[in-house]
PDB file of C-alpha atoms in Angstrom:
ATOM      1  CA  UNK A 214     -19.864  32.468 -24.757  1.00 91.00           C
ATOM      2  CA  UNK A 215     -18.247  35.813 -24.424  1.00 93.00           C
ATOM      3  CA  UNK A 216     -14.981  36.009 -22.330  1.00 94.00           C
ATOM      4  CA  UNK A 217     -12.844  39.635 -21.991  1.00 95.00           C
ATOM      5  CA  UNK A 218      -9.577  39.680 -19.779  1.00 95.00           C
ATOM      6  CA  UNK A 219      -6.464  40.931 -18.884  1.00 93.00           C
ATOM      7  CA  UNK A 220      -3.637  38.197 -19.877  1.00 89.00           C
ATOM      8  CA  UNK A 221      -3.243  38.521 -16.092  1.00 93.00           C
ATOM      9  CA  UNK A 222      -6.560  36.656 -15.650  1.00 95.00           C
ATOM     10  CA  UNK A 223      -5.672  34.198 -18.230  1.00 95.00           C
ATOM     11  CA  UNK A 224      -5.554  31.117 -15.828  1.00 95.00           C
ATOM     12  CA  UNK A 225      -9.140  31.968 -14.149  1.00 96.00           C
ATOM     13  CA  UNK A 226     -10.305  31.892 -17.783  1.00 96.00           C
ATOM     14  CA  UNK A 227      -8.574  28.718 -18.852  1.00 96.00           C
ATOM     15  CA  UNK A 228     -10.406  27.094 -15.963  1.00 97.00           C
ATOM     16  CA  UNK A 229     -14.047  28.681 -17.203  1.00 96.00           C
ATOM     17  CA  UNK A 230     -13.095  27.277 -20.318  1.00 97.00           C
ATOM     18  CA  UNK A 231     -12.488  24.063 -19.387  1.00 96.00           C
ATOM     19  CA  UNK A 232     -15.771  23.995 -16.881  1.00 95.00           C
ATOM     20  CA  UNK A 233     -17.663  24.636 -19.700  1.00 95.00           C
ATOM     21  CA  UNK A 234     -20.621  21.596 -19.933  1.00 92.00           C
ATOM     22  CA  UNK A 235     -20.316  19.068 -22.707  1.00 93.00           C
ATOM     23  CA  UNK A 236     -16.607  20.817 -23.938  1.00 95.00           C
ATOM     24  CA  UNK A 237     -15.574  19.225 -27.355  1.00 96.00           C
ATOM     25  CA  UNK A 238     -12.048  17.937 -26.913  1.00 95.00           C
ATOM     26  CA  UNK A 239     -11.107  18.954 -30.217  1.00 97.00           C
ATOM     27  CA  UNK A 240     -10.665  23.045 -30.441  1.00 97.00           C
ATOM     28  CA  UNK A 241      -9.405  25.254 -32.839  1.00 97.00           C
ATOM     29  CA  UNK A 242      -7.992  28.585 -32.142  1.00 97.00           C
ATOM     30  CA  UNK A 243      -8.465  31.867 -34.629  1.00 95.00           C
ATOM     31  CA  UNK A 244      -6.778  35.160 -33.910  1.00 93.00           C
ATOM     32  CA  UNK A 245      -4.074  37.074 -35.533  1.00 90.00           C
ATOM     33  CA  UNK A 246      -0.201  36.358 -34.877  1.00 87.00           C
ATOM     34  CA  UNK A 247       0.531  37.557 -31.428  1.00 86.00           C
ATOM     35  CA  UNK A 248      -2.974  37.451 -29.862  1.00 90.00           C
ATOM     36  CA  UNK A 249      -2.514  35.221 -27.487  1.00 90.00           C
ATOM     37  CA  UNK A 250      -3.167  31.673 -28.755  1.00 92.00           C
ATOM     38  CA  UNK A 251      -0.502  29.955 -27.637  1.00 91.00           C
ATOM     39  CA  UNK A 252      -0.561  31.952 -24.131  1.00 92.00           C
ATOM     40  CA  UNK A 253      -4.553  30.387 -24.049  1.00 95.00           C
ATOM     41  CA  UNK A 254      -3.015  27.514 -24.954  1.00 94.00           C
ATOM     42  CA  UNK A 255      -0.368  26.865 -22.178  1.00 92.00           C
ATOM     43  CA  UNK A 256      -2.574  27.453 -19.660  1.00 94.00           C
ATOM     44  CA  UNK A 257      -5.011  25.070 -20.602  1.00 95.00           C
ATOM     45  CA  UNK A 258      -2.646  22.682 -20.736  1.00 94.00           C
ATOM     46  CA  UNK A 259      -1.304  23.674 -17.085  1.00 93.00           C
ATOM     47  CA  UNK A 260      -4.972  23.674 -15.731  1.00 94.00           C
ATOM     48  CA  UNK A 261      -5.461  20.074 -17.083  1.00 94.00           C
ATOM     49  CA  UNK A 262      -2.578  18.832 -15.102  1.00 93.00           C
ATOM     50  CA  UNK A 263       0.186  18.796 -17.592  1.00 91.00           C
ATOM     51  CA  UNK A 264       3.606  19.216 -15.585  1.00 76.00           C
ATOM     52  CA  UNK A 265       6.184  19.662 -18.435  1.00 68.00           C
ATOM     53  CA  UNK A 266       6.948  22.630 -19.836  1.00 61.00           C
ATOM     54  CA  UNK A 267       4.952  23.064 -22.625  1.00 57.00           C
ATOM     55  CA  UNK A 268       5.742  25.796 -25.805  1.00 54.00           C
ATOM     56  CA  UNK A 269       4.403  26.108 -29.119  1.00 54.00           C
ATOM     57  CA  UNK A 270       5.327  23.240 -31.417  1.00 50.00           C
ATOM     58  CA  UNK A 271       6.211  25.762 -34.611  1.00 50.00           C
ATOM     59  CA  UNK A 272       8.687  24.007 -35.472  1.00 51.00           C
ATOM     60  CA  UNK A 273       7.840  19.560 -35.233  1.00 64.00           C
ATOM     61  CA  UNK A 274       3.722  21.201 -35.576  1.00 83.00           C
ATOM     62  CA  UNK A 275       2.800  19.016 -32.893  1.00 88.00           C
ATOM     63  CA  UNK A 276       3.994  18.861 -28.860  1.00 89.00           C
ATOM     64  CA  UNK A 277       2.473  15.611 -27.284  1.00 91.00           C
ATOM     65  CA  UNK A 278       1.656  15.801 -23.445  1.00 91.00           C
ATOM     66  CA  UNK A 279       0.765  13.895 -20.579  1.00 91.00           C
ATOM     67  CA  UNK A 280      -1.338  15.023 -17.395  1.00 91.00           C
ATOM     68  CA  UNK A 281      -1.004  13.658 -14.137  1.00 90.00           C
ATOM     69  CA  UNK A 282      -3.972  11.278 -14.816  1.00 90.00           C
ATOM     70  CA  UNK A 283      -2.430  10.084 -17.844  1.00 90.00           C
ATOM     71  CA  UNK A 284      -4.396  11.496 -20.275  1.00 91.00           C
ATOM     72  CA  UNK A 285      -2.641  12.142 -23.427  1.00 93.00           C
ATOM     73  CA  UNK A 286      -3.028  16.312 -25.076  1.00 95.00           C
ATOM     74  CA  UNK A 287      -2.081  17.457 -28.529  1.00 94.00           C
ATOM     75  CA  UNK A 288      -0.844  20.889 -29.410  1.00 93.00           C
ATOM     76  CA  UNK A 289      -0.905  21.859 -32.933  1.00 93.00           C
ATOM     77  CA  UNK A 290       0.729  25.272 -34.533  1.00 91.00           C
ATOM     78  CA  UNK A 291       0.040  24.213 -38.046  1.00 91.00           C
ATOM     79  CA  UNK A 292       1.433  28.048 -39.519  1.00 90.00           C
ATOM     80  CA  UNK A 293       4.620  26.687 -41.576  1.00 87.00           C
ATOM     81  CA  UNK A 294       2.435  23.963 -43.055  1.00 88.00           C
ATOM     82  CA  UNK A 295       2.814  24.271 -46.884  1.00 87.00           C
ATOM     83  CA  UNK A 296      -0.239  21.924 -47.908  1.00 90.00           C
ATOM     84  CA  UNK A 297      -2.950  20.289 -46.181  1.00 90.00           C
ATOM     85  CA  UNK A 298      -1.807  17.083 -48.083  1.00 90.00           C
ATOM     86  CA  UNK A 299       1.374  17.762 -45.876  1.00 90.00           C
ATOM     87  CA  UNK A 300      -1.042  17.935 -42.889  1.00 89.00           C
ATOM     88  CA  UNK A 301      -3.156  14.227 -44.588  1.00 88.00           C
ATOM     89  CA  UNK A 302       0.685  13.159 -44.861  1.00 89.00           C
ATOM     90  CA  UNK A 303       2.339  13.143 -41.004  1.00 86.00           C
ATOM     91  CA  UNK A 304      -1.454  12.013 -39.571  1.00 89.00           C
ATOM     92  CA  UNK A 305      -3.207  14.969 -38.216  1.00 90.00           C
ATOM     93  CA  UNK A 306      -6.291  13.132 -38.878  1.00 89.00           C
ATOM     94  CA  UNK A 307      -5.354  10.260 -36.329  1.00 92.00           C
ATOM     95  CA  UNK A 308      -5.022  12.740 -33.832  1.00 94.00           C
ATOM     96  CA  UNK A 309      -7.797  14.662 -34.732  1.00 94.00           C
ATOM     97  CA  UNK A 310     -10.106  11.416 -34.112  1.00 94.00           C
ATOM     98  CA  UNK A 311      -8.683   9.774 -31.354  1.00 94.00           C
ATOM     99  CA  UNK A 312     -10.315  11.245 -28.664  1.00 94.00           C
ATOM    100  CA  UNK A 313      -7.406  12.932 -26.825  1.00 96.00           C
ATOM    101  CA  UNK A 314      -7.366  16.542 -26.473  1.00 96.00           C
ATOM    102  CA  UNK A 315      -6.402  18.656 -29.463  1.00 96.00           C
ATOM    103  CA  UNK A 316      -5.456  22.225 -29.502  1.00 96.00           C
ATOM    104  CA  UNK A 317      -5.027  23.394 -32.866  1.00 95.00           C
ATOM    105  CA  UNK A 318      -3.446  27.118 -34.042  1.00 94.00           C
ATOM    106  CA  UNK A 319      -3.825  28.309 -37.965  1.00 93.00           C
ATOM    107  CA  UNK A 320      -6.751  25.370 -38.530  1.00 94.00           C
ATOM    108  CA  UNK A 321      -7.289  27.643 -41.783  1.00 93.00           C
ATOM    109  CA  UNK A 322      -4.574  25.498 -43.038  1.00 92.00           C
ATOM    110  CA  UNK A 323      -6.262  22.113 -43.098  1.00 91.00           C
ATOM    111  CA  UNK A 324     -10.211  22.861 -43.286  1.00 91.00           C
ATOM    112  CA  UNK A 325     -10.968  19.804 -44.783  1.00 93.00           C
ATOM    113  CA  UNK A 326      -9.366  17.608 -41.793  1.00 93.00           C
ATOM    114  CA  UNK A 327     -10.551  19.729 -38.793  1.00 94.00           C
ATOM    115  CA  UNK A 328     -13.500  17.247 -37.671  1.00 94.00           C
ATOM    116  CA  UNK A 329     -17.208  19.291 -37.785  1.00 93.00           C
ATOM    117  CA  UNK A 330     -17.676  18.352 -34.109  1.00 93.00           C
ATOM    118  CA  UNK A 331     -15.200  20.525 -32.756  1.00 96.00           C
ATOM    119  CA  UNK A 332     -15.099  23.479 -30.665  1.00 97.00           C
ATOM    120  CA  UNK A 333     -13.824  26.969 -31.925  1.00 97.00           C
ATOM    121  CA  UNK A 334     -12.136  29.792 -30.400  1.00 97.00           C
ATOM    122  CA  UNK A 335     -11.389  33.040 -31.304  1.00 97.00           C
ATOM    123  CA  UNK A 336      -9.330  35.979 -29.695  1.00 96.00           C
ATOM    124  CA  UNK A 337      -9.241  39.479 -30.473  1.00 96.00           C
ATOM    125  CA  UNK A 338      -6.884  42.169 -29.210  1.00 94.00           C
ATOM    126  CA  UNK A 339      -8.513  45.085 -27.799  1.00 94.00           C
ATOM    127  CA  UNK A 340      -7.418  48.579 -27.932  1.00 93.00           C
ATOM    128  CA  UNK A 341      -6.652  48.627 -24.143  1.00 94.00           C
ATOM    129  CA  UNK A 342      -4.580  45.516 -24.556  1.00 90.00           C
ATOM    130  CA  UNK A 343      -7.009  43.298 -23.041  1.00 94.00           C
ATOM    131  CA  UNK A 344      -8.697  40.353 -25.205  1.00 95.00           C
ATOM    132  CA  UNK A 345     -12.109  38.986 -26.137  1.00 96.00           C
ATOM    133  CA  UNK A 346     -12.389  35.686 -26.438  1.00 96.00           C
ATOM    134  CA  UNK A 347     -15.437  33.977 -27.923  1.00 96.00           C
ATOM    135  CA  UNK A 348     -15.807  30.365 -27.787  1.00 96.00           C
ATOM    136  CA  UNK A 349     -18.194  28.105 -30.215  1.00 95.00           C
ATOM    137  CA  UNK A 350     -18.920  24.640 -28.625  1.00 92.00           C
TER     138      UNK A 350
END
């Protein structure tokens, strides 16, 4: 599934994403620094009822979250990781199976932890600013 949009149009698409039949809670977001991952990101987080602020978690890797039904959510910006050991090390693979929502940024960084039933998606900048996302579920 094929999505292009202005970053304007960013929470409508969050929404499609998230209406999207049998969605694997575990996805992992490709694109280039600055494409708009952790933009995507925040507002799925928003539409799924989280009320704190939420931000990328560059620096602790992971933000933990809460919706308003009490569900927990798991954003990952794995980018300063130096080894997937590192990853093995601080239990990414606890999160990764326990059935909460996990968002995960540079997943190139541990490929051996990501589970295989996961969903993927990636984000390209077009030339008129707008992006294409494509989602794999």
């Amino acid at each position: 599934m094929t999505f292009i949009y202005s970053l304007i149009e960013i929470d409508s698409v969050a929404k499609e994403i998230l209406n999207i039949p049998s969605l694997k809670k575990v996805i992992t977001f490709n694109a280039e620094m600055g494409a708009g991952k952790t933009t995507l990101i925040k507002a799925l987080v928003n539409e799924l009822g989280v009320v704190d602020n939420s931000s990328s978690p560059t620096f602790s890797l992971v933000n933990e979250y809460q919706t308003d039904k009490g569900e927990t959510l798991y954003h990952f910006d794995l980018y300063r990781l130096n080894s997937e050991e590192e990853a093995y090390d601080m239990g990414v693979d606890e999160y990764f199976y326990s059935g909460n929502w996990c968002f995960i940024e540079w997943p190139e960084k541990t490929p051996n932890l990501i589970p295989i039933d996961h969903a993927n998606i990636s984000i390209k900048v077009l030339e008129d600013g707008k992006r294409e996302l494509t989602i794999n579920n």
